[in-house]
PDB file of C-alpha atoms (C1' of nucleotides) in Angstrom:
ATOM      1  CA  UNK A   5      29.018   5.011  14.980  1.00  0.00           C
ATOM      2  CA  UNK A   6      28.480   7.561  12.502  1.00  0.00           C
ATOM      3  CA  UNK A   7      29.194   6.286   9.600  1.00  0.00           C
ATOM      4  CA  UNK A   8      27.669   8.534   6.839  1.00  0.00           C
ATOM      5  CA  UNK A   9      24.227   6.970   6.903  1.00  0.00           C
ATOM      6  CA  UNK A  10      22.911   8.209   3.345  1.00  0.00           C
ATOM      7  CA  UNK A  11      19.252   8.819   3.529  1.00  0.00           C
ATOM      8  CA  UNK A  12      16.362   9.897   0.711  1.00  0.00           C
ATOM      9  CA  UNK A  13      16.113   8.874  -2.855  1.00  0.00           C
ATOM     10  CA  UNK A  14      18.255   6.617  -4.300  1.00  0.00           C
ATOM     11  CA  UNK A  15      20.794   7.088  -7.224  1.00  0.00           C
ATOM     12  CA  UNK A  16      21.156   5.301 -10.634  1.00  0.00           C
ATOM     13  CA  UNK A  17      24.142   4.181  -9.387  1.00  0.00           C
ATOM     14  CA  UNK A  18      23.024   3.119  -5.805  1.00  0.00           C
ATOM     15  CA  UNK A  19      20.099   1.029  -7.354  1.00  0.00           C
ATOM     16  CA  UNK A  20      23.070  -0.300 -10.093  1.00  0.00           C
ATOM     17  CA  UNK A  21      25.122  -1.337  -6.490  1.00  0.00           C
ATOM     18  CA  UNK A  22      22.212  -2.817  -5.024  1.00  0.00           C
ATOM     19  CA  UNK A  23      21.030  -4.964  -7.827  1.00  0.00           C
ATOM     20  CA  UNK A  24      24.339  -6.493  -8.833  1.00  0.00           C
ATOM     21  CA  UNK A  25      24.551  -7.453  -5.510  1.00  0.00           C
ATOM     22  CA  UNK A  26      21.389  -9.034  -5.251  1.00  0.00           C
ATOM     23  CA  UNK A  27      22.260 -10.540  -8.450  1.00  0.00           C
ATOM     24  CA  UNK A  28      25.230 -12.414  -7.585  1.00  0.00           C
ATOM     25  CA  UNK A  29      24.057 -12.888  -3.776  1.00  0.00           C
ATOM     26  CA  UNK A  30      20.562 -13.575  -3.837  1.00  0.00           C
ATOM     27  CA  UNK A  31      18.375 -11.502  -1.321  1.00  0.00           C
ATOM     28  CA  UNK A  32      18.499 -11.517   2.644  1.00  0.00           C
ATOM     29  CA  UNK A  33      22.069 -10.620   4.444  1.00  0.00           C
ATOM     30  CA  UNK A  34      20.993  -6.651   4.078  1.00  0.00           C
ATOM     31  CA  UNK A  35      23.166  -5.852   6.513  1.00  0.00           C
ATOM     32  CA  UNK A  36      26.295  -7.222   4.706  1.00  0.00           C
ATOM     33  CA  UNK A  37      25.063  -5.009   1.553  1.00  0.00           C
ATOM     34  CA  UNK A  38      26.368  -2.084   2.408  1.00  0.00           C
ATOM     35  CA  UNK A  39      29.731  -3.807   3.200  1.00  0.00           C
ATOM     36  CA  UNK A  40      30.205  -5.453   0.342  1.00  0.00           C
ATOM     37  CA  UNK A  41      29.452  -2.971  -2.074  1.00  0.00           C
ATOM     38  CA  UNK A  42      30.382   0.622  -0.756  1.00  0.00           C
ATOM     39  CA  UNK A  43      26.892   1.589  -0.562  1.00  0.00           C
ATOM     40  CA  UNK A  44      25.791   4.227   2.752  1.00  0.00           C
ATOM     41  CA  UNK A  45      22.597   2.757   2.765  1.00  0.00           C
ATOM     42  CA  UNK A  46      20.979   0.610   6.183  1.00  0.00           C
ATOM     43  CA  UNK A  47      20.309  -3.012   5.847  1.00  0.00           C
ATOM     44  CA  UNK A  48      16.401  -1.696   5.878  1.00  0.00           C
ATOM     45  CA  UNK A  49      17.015   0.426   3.462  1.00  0.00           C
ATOM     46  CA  UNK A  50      19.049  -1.741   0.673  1.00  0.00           C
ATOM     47  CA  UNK A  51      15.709  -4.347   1.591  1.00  0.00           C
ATOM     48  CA  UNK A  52      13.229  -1.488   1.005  1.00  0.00           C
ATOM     49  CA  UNK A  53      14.571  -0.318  -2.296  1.00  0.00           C
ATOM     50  CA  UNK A  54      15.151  -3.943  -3.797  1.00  0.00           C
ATOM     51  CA  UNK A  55      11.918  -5.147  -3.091  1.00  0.00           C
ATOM     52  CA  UNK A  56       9.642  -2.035  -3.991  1.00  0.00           C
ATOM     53  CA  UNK A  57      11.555  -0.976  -7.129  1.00  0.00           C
ATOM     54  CA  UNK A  58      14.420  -3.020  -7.987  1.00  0.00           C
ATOM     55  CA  UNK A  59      13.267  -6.778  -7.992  1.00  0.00           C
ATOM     56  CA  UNK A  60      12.159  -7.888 -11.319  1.00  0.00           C
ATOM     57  CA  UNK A  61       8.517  -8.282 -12.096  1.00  0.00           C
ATOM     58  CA  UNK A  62       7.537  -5.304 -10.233  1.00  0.00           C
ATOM     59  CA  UNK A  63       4.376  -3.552 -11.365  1.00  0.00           C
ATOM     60  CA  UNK A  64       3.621   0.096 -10.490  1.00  0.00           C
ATOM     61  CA  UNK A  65       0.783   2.572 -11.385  1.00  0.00           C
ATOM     62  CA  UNK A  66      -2.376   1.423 -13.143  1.00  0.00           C
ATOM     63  CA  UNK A  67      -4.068  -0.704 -10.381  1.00  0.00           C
ATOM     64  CA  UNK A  68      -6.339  -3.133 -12.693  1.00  0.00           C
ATOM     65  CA  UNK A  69     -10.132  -3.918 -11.455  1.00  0.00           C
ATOM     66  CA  UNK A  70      -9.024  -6.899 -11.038  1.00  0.00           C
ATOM     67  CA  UNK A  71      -6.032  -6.105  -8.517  1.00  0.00           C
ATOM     68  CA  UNK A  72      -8.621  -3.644  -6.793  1.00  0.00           C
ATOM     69  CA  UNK A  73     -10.994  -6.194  -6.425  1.00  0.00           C
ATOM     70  CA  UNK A  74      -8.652  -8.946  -4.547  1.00  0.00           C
ATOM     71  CA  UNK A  75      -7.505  -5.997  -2.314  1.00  0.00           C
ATOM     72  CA  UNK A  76     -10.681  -4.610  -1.522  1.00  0.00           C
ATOM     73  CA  UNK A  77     -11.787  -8.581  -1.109  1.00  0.00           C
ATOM     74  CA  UNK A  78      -8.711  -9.114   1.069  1.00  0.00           C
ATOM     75  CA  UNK A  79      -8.365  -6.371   3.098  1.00  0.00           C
ATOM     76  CA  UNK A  80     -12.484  -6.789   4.346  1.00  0.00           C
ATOM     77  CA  UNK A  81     -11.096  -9.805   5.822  1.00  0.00           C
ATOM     78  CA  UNK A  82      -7.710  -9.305   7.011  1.00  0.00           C
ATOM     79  CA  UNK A  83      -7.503  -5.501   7.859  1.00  0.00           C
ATOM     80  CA  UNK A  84      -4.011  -3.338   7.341  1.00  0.00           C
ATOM     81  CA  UNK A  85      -1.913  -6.695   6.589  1.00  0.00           C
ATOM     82  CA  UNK A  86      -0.645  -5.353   3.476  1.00  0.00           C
ATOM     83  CA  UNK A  87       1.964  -7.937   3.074  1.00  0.00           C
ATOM     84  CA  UNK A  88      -0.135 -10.670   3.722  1.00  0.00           C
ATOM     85  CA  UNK A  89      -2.423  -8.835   0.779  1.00  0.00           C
ATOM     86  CA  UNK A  90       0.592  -8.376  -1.351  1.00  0.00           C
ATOM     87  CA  UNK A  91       1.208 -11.988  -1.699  1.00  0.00           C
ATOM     88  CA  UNK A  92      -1.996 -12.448  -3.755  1.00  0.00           C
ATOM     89  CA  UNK A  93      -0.679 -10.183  -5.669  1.00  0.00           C
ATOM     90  CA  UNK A  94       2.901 -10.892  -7.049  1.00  0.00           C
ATOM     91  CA  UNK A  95       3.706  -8.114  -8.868  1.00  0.00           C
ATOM     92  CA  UNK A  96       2.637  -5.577  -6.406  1.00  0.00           C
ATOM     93  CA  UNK A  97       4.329  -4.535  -3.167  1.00  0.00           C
ATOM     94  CA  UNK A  98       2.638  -4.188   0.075  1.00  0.00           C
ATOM     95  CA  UNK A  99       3.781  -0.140   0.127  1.00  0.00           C
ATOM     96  CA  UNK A 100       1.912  -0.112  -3.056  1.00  0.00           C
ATOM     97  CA  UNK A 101      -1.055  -1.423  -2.171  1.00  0.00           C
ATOM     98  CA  UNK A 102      -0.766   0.169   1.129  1.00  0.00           C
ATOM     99  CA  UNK A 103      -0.464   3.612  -0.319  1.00  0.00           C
ATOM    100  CA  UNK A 104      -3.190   2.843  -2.690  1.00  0.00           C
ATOM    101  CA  UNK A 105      -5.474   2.502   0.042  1.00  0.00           C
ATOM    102  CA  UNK A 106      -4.359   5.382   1.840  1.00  0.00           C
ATOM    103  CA  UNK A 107      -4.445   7.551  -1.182  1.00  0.00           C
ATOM    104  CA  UNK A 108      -7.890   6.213  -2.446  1.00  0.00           C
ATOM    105  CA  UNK A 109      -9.953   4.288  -0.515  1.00  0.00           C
ATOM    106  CA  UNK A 110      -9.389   6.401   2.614  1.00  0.00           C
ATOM    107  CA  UNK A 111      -9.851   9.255   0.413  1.00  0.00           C
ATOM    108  CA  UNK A 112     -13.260   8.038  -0.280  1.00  0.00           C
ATOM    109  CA  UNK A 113     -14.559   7.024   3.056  1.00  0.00           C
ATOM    110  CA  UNK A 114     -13.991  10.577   4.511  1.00  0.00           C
ATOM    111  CA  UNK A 115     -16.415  12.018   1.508  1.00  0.00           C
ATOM    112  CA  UNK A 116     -18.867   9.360   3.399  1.00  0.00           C
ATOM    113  CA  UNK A 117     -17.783  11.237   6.198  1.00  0.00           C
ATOM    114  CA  UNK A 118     -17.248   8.101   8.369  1.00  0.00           C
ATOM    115  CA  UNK A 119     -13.999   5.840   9.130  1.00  0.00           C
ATOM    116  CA  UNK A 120     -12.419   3.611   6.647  1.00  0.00           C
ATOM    117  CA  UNK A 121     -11.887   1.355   9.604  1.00  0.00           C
ATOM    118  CA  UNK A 122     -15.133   1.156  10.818  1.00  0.00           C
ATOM    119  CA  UNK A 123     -17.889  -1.663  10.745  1.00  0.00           C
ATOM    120  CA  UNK A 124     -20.338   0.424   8.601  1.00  0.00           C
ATOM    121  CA  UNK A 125     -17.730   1.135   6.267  1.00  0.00           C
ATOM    122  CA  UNK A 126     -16.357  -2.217   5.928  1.00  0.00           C
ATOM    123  CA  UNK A 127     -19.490  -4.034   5.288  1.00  0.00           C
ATOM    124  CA  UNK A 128     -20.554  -1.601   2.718  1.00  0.00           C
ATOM    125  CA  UNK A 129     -17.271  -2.631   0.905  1.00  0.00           C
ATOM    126  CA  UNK A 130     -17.942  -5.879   1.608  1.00  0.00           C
ATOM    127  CA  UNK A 131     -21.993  -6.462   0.799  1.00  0.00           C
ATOM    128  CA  UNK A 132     -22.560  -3.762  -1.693  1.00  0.00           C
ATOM    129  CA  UNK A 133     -18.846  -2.927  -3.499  1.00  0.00           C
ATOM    130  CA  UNK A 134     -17.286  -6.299  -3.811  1.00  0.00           C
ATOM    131  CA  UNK A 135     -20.164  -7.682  -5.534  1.00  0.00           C
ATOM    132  CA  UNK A 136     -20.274  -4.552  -7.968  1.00  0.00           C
ATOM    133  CA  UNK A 137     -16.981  -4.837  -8.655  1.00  0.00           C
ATOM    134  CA  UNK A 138     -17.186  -8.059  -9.468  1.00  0.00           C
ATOM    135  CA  UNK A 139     -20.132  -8.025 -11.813  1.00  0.00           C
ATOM    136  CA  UNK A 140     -18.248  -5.390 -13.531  1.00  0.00           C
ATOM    137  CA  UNK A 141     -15.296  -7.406 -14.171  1.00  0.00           C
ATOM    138  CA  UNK A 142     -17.027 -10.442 -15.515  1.00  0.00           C
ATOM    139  CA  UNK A 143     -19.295  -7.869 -17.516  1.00  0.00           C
ATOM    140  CA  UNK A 144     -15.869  -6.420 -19.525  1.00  0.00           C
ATOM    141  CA  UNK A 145     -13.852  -9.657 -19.324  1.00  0.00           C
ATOM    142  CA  UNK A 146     -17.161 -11.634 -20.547  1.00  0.00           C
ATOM    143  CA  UNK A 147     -15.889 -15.079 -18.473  1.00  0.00           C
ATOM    144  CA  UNK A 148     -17.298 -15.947 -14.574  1.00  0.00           C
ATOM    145  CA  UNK A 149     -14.899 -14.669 -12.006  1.00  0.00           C
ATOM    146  CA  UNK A 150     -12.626 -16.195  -9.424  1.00  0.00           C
ATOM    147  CA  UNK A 151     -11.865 -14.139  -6.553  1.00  0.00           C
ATOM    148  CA  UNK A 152      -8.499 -13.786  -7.847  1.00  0.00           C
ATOM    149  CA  UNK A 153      -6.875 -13.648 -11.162  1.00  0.00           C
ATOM    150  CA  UNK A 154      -3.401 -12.533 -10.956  1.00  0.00           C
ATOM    151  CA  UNK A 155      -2.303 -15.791  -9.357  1.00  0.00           C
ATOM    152  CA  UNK A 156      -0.020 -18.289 -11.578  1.00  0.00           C
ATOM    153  CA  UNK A 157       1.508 -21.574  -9.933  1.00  0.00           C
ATOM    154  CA  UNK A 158       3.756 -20.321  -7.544  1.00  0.00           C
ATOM    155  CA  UNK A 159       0.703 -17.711  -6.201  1.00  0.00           C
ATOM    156  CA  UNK A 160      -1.783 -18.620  -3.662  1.00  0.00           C
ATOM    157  CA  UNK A 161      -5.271 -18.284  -4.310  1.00  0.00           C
ATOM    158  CA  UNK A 162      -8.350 -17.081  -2.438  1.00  0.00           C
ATOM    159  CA  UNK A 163      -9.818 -20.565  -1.454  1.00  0.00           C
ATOM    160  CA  UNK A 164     -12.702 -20.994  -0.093  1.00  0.00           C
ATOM    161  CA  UNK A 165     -11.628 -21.500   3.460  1.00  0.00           C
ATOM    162  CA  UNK A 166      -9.894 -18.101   3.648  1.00  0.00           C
ATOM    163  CA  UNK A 167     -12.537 -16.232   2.091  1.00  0.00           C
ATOM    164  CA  UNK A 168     -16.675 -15.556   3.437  1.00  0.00           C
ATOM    165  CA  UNK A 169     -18.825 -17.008   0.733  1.00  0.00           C
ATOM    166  CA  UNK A 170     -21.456 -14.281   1.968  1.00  0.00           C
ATOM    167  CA  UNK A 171     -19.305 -10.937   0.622  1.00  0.00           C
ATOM    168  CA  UNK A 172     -19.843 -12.458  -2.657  1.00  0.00           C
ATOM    169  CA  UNK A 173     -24.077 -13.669  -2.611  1.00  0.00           C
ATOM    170  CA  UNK A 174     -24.732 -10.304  -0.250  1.00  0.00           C
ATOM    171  CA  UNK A 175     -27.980  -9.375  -1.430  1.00  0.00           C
ATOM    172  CA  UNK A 176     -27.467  -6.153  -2.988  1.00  0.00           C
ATOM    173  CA  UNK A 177     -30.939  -5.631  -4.550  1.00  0.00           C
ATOM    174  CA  UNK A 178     -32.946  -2.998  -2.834  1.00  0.00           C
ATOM    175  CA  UNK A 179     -29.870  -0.477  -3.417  1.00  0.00           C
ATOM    176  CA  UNK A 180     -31.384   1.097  -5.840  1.00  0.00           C
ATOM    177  CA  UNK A 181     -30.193   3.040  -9.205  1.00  0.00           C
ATOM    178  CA  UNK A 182     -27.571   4.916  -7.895  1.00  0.00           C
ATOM    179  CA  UNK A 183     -25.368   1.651  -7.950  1.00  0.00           C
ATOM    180  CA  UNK A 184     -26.543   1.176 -11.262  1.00  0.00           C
ATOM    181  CA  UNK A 185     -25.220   3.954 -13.823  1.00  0.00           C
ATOM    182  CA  UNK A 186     -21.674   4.232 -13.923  1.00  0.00           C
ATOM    183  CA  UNK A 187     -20.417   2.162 -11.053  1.00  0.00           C
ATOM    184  CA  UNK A 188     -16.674   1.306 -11.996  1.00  0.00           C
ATOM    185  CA  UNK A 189     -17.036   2.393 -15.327  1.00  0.00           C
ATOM    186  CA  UNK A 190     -14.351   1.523 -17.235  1.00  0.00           C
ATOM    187  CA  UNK A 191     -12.344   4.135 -18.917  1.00  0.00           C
ATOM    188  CA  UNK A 192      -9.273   2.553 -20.358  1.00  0.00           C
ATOM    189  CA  UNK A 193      -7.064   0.389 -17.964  1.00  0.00           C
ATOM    190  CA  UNK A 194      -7.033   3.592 -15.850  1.00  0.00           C
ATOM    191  CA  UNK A 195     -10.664   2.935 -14.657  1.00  0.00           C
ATOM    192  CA  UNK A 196     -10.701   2.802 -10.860  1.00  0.00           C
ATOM    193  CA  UNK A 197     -12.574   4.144  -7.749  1.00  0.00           C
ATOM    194  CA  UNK A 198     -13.459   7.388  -8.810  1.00  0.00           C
ATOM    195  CA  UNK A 199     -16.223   6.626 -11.293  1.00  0.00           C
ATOM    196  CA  UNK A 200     -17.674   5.377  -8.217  1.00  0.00           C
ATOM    197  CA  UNK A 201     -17.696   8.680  -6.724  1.00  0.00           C
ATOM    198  CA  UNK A 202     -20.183  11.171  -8.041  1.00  0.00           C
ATOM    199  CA  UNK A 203     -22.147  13.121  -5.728  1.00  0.00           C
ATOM    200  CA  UNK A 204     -25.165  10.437  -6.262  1.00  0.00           C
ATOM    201  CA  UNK A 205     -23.430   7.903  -5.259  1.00  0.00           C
ATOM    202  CA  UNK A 206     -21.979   9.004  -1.857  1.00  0.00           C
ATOM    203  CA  UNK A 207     -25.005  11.104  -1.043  1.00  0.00           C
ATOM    204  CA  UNK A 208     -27.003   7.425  -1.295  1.00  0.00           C
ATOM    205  CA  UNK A 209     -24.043   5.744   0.940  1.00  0.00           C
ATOM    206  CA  UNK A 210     -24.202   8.266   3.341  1.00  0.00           C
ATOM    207  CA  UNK A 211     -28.264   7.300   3.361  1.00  0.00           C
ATOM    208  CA  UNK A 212     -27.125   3.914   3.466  1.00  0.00           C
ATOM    209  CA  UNK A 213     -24.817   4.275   6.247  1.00  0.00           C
ATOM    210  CA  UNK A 214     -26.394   6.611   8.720  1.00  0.00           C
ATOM    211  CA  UNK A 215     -30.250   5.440   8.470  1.00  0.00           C
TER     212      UNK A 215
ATOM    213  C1'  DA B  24       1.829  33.672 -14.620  1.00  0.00           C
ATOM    214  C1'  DA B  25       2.593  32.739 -10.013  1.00  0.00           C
ATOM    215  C1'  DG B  26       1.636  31.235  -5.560  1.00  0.00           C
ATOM    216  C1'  DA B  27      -1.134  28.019  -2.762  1.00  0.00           C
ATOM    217  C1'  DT B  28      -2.961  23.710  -2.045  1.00  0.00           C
ATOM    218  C1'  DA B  29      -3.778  18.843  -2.832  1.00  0.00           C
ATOM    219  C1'  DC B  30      -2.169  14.554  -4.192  1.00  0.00           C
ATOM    220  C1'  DG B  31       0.675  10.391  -4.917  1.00  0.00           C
ATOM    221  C1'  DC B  32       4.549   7.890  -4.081  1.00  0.00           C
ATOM    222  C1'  DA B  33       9.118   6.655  -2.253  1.00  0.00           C
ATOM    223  C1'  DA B  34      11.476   6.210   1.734  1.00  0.00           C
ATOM    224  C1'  DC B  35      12.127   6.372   6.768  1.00  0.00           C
ATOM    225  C1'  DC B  36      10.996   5.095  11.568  1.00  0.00           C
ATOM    226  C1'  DG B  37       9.693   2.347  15.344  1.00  0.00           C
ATOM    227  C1'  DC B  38       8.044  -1.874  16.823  1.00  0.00           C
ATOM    228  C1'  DT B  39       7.692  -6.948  16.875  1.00  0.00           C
ATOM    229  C1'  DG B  40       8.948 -11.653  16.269  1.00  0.00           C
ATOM    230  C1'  DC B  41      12.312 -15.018  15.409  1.00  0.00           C
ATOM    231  C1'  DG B  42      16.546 -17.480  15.497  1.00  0.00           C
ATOM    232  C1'  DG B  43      21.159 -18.126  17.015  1.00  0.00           C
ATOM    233  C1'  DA B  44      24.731 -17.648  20.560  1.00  0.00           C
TER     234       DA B  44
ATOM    235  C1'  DC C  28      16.507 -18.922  29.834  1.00  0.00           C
ATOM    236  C1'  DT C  29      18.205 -14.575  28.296  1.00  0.00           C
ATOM    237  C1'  DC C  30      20.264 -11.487  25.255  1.00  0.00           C
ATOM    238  C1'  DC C  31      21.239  -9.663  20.856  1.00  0.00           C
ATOM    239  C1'  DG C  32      20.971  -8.831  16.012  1.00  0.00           C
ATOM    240  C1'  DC C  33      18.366  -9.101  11.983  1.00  0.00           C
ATOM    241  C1'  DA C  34      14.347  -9.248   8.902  1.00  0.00           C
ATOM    242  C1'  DG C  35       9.904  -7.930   8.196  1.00  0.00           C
ATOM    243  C1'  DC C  36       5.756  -5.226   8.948  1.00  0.00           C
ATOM    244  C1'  DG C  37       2.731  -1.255   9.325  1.00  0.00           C
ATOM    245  C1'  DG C  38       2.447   3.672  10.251  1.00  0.00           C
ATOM    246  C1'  DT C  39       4.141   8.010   9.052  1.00  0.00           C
ATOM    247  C1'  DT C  40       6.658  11.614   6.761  1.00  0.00           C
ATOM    248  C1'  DG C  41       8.662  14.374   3.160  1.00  0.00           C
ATOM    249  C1'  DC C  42       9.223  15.661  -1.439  1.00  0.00           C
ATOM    250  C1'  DG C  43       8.106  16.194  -6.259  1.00  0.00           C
ATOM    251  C1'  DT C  44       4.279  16.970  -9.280  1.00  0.00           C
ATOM    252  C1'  DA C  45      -0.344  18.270 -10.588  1.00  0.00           C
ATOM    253  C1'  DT C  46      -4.201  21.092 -10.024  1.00  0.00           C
ATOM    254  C1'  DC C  47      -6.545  25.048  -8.445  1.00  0.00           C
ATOM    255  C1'  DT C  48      -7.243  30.002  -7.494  1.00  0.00           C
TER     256       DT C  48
END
DNA sequence: AAGATACGCAACCGCTGCGGA
DNA sequence: CTCCGCAGCGGTTGCGTATCT
């Protein structure tokens, strides 16, 4: 029945609605949100707004090296299962990390002019970028690396039976200096993909790729 | 300065799987 | 066993903002 579905952004007092609710109910029951507290929002989205904005803890913006590294690590293995990603990585929601890869990754594989979900692609993040990006982050932390460091207690980890000990010891030698100068150069916490990205670079992954 | 274009993010949509009746 | 409703997931869209011409 039509019942004044509200739809698009959501209000200061909407989100107010929605957390006390939460607050005093826990989460789950979505449905019985809107009920309970006036609000002409879906079950889906009351759900969509708590969890990707509301819920405490939430991180947005400034995707760390580290965080970058554990998706790029993850997603080699599992593919678009950007929950299942997201729960290595608390603080961050799978539409996050989803739209990061949309907006940045994929972004990047069409200047290599081939398909972020193809074979050639992946193993390039997998043999030469992982391993990179890892170096890089024990270079500016100065401590050896696990595969994941935003876990605490209640976080899974990367262990060693859900993760191919090969992405890591890939021989990367023979790629030459391209990789060398400026690969994931840091530049304040905002450091990220694109230092990756000069013209050198992808002109030698395209070589990489295609020969 | 203004319009066009690109980009990033929040939110919506459709599908699937699961559990209860 | 089947049906139904709900929660969750991944793909997609739309809008606000930034950048370019």
């Amino acid at each position: 029945m039509a019942n004044h579905v509200k739809k698009g952004s959501w209000t200061a007092d909407e989100d107010s609605l929605l957390s006390h609710y939460v607050t005093l109910h826990g989460e789950g029951h979505w449905n019985s949100v809107a009920h309970s507290t006036g609000l002409k929002r879906t079950g889906k989205s009351c759900r969509l707004r708590w969890l990707n904005y509301l819920r405490p803890n939430v991180r947005r913006g400034n995707i760390t090296l580290q965080e970058q590294l554990v998706i790029l690590q993850l997603h080699s293995r599992w593919g678009n299962r950007w929950s299942k990603i997201a729960r290595f990585l608390p603080e961050r929601t799978d539409n996050e990390i989803k739209n990061y890869w949309r907006t940045r990754v994929q972004k990047q594989a069409k200047q290599l002019k081939c398909d972020v979900n193809s074979k050639r692609f992946r193993d390039t993040m997998r043999l030469v970028w992982i391993p990179r990006l890892v170096e890089r982050i024990a270079a500016t932390s100065g401590q050896s690396l696990p595969a994941c460091t935003e876990t605490s207690t209640s976080t899974p980890t990367i262990s060693e039976s859900t993760w191919d000990d090969n992405s890591v010891n890939a021989d990367t030698s023979g790629w030459g200096d391209g990789f060398e100068a400026g690969w994931w150069e840091e530049d304040g916490v905002e450091s990220s993909f694109e230092s990756l990205w000069t013209e050198e670079n992808i002109r030698f992954l395209q070589q990489q790729l295609f020969d």
